[in-house]
XYZ file of C-alpha atoms in Angstrom:
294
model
C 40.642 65.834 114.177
C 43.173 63.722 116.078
C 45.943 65.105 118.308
C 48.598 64.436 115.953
C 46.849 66.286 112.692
C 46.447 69.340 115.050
C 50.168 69.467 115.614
C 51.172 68.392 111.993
C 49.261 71.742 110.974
C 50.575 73.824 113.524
C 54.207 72.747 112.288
C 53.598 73.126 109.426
C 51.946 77.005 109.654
C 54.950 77.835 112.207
C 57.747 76.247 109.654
C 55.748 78.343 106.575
C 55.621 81.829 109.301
C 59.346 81.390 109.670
C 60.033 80.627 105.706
C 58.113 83.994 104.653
C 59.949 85.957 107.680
C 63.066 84.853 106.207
C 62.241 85.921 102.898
C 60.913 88.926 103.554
C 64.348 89.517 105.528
C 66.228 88.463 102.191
C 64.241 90.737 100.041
C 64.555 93.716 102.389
C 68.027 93.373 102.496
C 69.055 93.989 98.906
C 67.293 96.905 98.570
C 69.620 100.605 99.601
C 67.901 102.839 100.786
C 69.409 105.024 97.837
C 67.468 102.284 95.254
C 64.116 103.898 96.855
C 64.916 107.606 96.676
C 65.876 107.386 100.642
C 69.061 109.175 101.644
C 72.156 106.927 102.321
C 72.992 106.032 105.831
C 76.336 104.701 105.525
C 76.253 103.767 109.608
C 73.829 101.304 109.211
C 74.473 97.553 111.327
C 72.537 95.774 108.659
C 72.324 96.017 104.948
C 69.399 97.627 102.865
C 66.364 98.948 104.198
C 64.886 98.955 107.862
C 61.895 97.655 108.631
C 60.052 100.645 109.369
C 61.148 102.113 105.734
C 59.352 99.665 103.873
C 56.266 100.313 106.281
C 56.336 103.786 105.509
C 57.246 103.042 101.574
C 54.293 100.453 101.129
C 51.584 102.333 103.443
C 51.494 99.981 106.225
C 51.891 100.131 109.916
C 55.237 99.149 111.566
C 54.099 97.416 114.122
C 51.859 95.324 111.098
C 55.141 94.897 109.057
C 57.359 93.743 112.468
C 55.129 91.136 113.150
C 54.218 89.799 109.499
C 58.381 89.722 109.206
C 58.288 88.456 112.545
C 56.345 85.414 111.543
C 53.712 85.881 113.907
C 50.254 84.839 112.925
C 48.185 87.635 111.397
C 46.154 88.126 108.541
C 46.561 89.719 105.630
C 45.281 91.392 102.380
C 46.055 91.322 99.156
C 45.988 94.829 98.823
C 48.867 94.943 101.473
C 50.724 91.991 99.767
C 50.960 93.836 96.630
C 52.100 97.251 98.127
C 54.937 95.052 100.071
C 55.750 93.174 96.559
C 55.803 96.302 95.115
C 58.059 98.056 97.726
C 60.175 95.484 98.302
C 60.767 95.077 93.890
C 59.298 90.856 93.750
C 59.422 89.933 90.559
C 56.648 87.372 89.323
C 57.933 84.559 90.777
C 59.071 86.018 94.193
C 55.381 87.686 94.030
C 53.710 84.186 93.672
C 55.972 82.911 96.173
C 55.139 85.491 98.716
C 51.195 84.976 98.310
C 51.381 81.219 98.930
C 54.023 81.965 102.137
C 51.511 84.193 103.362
C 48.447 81.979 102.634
C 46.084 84.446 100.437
C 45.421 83.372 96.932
C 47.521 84.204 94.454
C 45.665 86.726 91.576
C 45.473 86.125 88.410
C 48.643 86.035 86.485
C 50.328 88.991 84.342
C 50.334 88.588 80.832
C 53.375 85.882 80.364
C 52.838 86.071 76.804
C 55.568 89.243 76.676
C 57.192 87.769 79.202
C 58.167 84.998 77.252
C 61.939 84.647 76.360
C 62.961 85.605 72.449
C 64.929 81.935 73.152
C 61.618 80.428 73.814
C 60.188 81.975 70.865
C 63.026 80.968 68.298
C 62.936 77.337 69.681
C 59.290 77.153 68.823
C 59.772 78.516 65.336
C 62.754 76.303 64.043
C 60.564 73.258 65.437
C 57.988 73.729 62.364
C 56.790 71.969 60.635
C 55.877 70.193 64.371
C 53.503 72.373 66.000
C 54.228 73.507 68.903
C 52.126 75.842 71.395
C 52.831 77.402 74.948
C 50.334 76.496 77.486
C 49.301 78.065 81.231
C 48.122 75.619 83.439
C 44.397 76.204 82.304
C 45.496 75.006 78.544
C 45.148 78.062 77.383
C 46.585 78.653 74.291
C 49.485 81.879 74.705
C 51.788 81.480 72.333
C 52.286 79.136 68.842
C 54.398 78.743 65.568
C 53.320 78.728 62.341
C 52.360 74.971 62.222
C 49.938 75.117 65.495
C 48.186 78.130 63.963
C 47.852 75.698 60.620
C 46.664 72.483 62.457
C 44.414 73.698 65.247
C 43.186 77.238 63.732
C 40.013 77.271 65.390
C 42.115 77.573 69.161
C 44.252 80.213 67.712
C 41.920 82.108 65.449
C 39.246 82.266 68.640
C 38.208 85.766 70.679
C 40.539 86.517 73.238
C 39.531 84.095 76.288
C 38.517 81.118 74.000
C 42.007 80.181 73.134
C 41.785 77.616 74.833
C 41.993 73.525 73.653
C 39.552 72.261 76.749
C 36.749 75.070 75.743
C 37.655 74.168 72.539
C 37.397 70.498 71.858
C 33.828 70.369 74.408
C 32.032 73.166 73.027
C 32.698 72.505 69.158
C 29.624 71.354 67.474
C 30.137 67.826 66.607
C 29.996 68.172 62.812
C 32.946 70.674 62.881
C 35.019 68.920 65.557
C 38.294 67.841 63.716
C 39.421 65.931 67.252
C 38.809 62.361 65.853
C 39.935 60.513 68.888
C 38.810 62.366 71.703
C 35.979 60.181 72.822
C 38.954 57.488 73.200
C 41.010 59.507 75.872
C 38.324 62.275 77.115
C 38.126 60.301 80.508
C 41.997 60.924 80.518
C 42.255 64.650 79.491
C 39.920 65.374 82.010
C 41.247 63.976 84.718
C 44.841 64.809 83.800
C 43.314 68.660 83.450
C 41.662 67.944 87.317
C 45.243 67.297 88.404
C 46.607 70.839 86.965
C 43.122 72.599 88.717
C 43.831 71.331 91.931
C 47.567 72.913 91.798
C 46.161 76.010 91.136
C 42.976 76.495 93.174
C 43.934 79.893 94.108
C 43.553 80.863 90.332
C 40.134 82.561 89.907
C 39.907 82.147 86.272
C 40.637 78.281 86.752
C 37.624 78.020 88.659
C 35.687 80.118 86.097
C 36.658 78.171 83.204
C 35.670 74.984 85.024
C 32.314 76.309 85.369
C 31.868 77.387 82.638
C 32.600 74.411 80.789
C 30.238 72.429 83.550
C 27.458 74.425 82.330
C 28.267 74.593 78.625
C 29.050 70.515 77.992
C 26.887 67.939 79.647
C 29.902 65.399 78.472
C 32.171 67.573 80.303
C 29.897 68.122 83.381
C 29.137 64.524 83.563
C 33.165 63.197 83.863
C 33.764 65.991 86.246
C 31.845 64.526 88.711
C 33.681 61.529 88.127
C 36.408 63.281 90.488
C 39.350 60.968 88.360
C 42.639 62.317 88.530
C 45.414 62.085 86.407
C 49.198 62.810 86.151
C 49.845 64.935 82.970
C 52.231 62.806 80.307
C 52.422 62.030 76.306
C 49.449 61.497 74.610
C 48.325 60.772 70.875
C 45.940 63.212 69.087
C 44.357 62.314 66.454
C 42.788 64.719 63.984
C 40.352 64.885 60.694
C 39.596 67.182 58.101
C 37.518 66.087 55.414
C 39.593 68.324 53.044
C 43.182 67.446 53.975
C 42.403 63.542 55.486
C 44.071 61.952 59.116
C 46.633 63.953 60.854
C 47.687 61.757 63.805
C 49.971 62.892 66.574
C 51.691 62.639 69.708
C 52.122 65.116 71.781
C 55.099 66.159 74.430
C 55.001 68.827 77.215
C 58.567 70.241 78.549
C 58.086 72.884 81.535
C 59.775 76.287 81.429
C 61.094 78.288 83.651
C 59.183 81.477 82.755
C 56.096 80.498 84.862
C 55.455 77.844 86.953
C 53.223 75.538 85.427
C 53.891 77.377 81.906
C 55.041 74.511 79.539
C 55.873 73.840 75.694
C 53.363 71.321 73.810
C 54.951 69.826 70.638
C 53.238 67.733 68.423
C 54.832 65.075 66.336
C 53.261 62.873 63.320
C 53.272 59.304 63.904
C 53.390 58.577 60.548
C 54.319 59.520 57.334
C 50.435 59.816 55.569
C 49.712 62.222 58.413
C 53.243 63.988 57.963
C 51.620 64.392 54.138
C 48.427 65.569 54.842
C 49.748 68.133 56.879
C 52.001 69.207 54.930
C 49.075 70.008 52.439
C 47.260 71.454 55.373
C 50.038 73.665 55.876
C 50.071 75.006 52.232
C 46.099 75.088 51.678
C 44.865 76.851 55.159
C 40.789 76.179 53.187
C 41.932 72.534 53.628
C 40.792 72.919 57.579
C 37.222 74.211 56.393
C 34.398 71.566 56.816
C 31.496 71.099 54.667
C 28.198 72.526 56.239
C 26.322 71.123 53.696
C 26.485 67.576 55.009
């Protein structure tokens, strides 16, 4: 390692020490001490609580707390980084933000699902009949209208922790996989799905669903270790049920501000005929079911 990465990375650890010491200064200072069952101390230099309160409140030593809003370089756990969050009243965002400051993996995120705004809820309703489905970094399937339940029931109908389009589309047996074009763009989903993994490589159940999928799709496996990588944007997705005929779409992702990395998926028709045969679809759910018998 040359000279001059050695002091990039210092810089850069001293610039993140001083950005979480600020922070934690911001955070401390909005909270009275009244807000934490403390008694008022009108006299006070500074607003909100001292530093040895929030020790005391989140069950850590003061001299630990001094120096971690000191920016001085110490570990921590996560265990202490909650009770801090916790003291100090983060909400998920500020929580996420003070994980990554501090350099410890962020855990697994709360359930967004109630978290999600009734706005982002109605917006997804009047869109039908487009489907349209809210998606976590990991595609997982966490929220959907009435028309995403009707094209794609097999990711919305599955157990909890296999709503999810990637363990979808590469585990479905072949003769019930209504995905018609996704041996035209797989190299693409998967690398555009590498580029969301490695933004969240602190997220344990990323990692899990990656392996997971390694060891349950040699197709999957095999373009993994391709290492191709991707920027996320519009793409067409084609699908086929032998009941209700071609259903061809596009789809478009808008971010939202609930989550970061939380984002809207809605899917237009590119045609009229597969405008049609979805609007059958949506009528007739048993227009989804294939035929086992050939």
């Amino acid at each position: 390692m040359t000279a001059t990465v050695m002091e990039r990375r210092t810089n850069g650890g001293r610039r993140r020490r001083d950005e979480l010491a600020a922070f934690l200064r911001s955070r401390r200072a909005r909270i009275a001490p009244e807000d934490v069952g403390l008694p008022p101390a009108p006299r006070r230099r500074t607003p909100g609580l001292r530093r040895e309160e929030v020790a005391q409140l989140a069950g850590v030593g003061v001299t630990w707390y001094t120096w971690l809003e000191q920016g001085r370089p110490i570990n921590v756990s996560t265990q202490v980084l909650d009770a801090v969050s916790r003291t100090l009243r983060l909400d998920t965002v500020e929580r996420e933000h003070l994980y990554r400051l501090s350099e410890v993996p962020v855990p697994p995120e709360p359930d967004i699902v109630s978290a999600l705004s009734e706005d982002v809820r109605a917006i997804m309703d009047r869109l039908g009949p487009m489907p349209a489905v809210v998606s976590n970094p990991r595609n997982d399937a966490l929220a959907w209208n009435e028309a995403y339940a009707a094209l794609v029931p097999w990711v919305t109908g599955a157990p909890e922790g296999e709503r999810n389009s990637m363990w979808q589309f590469f585990t479905r047996p072949s003769c019930c996989n209504p995905c018609s074009n996704l041996e035209e763009q797989i190299e693409e989903t998967v690398a555009m799905f590498r580029y969301r993994y490695v933004r969240n490589r602190d997220d344990p159940q990323f990692q899990r669903l990656v392996e997971r999928l390694v060891e349950a799709s040699p197709r999957f496996a095999e373009l993994w270790r391709n290492q191709d990588v991707a920027v996320p944007q519009p793409c067409q997705k084609d699908f086929f049920y032998p009941k209700a005929g071609r259903i061809a779409t596009r789809t478009t992702s808008f971010d939202l501000s609930a989550r970061p990395g939380t984002r809207m998926v809605v899917y237009t028709f590119v045609d009229e005929e597969s405008q049609a045969n979805f609007r059958r679809l949506l009528a007739d759910p048993s227009l989804t079911e294939f035929d086992h018998t050939h």
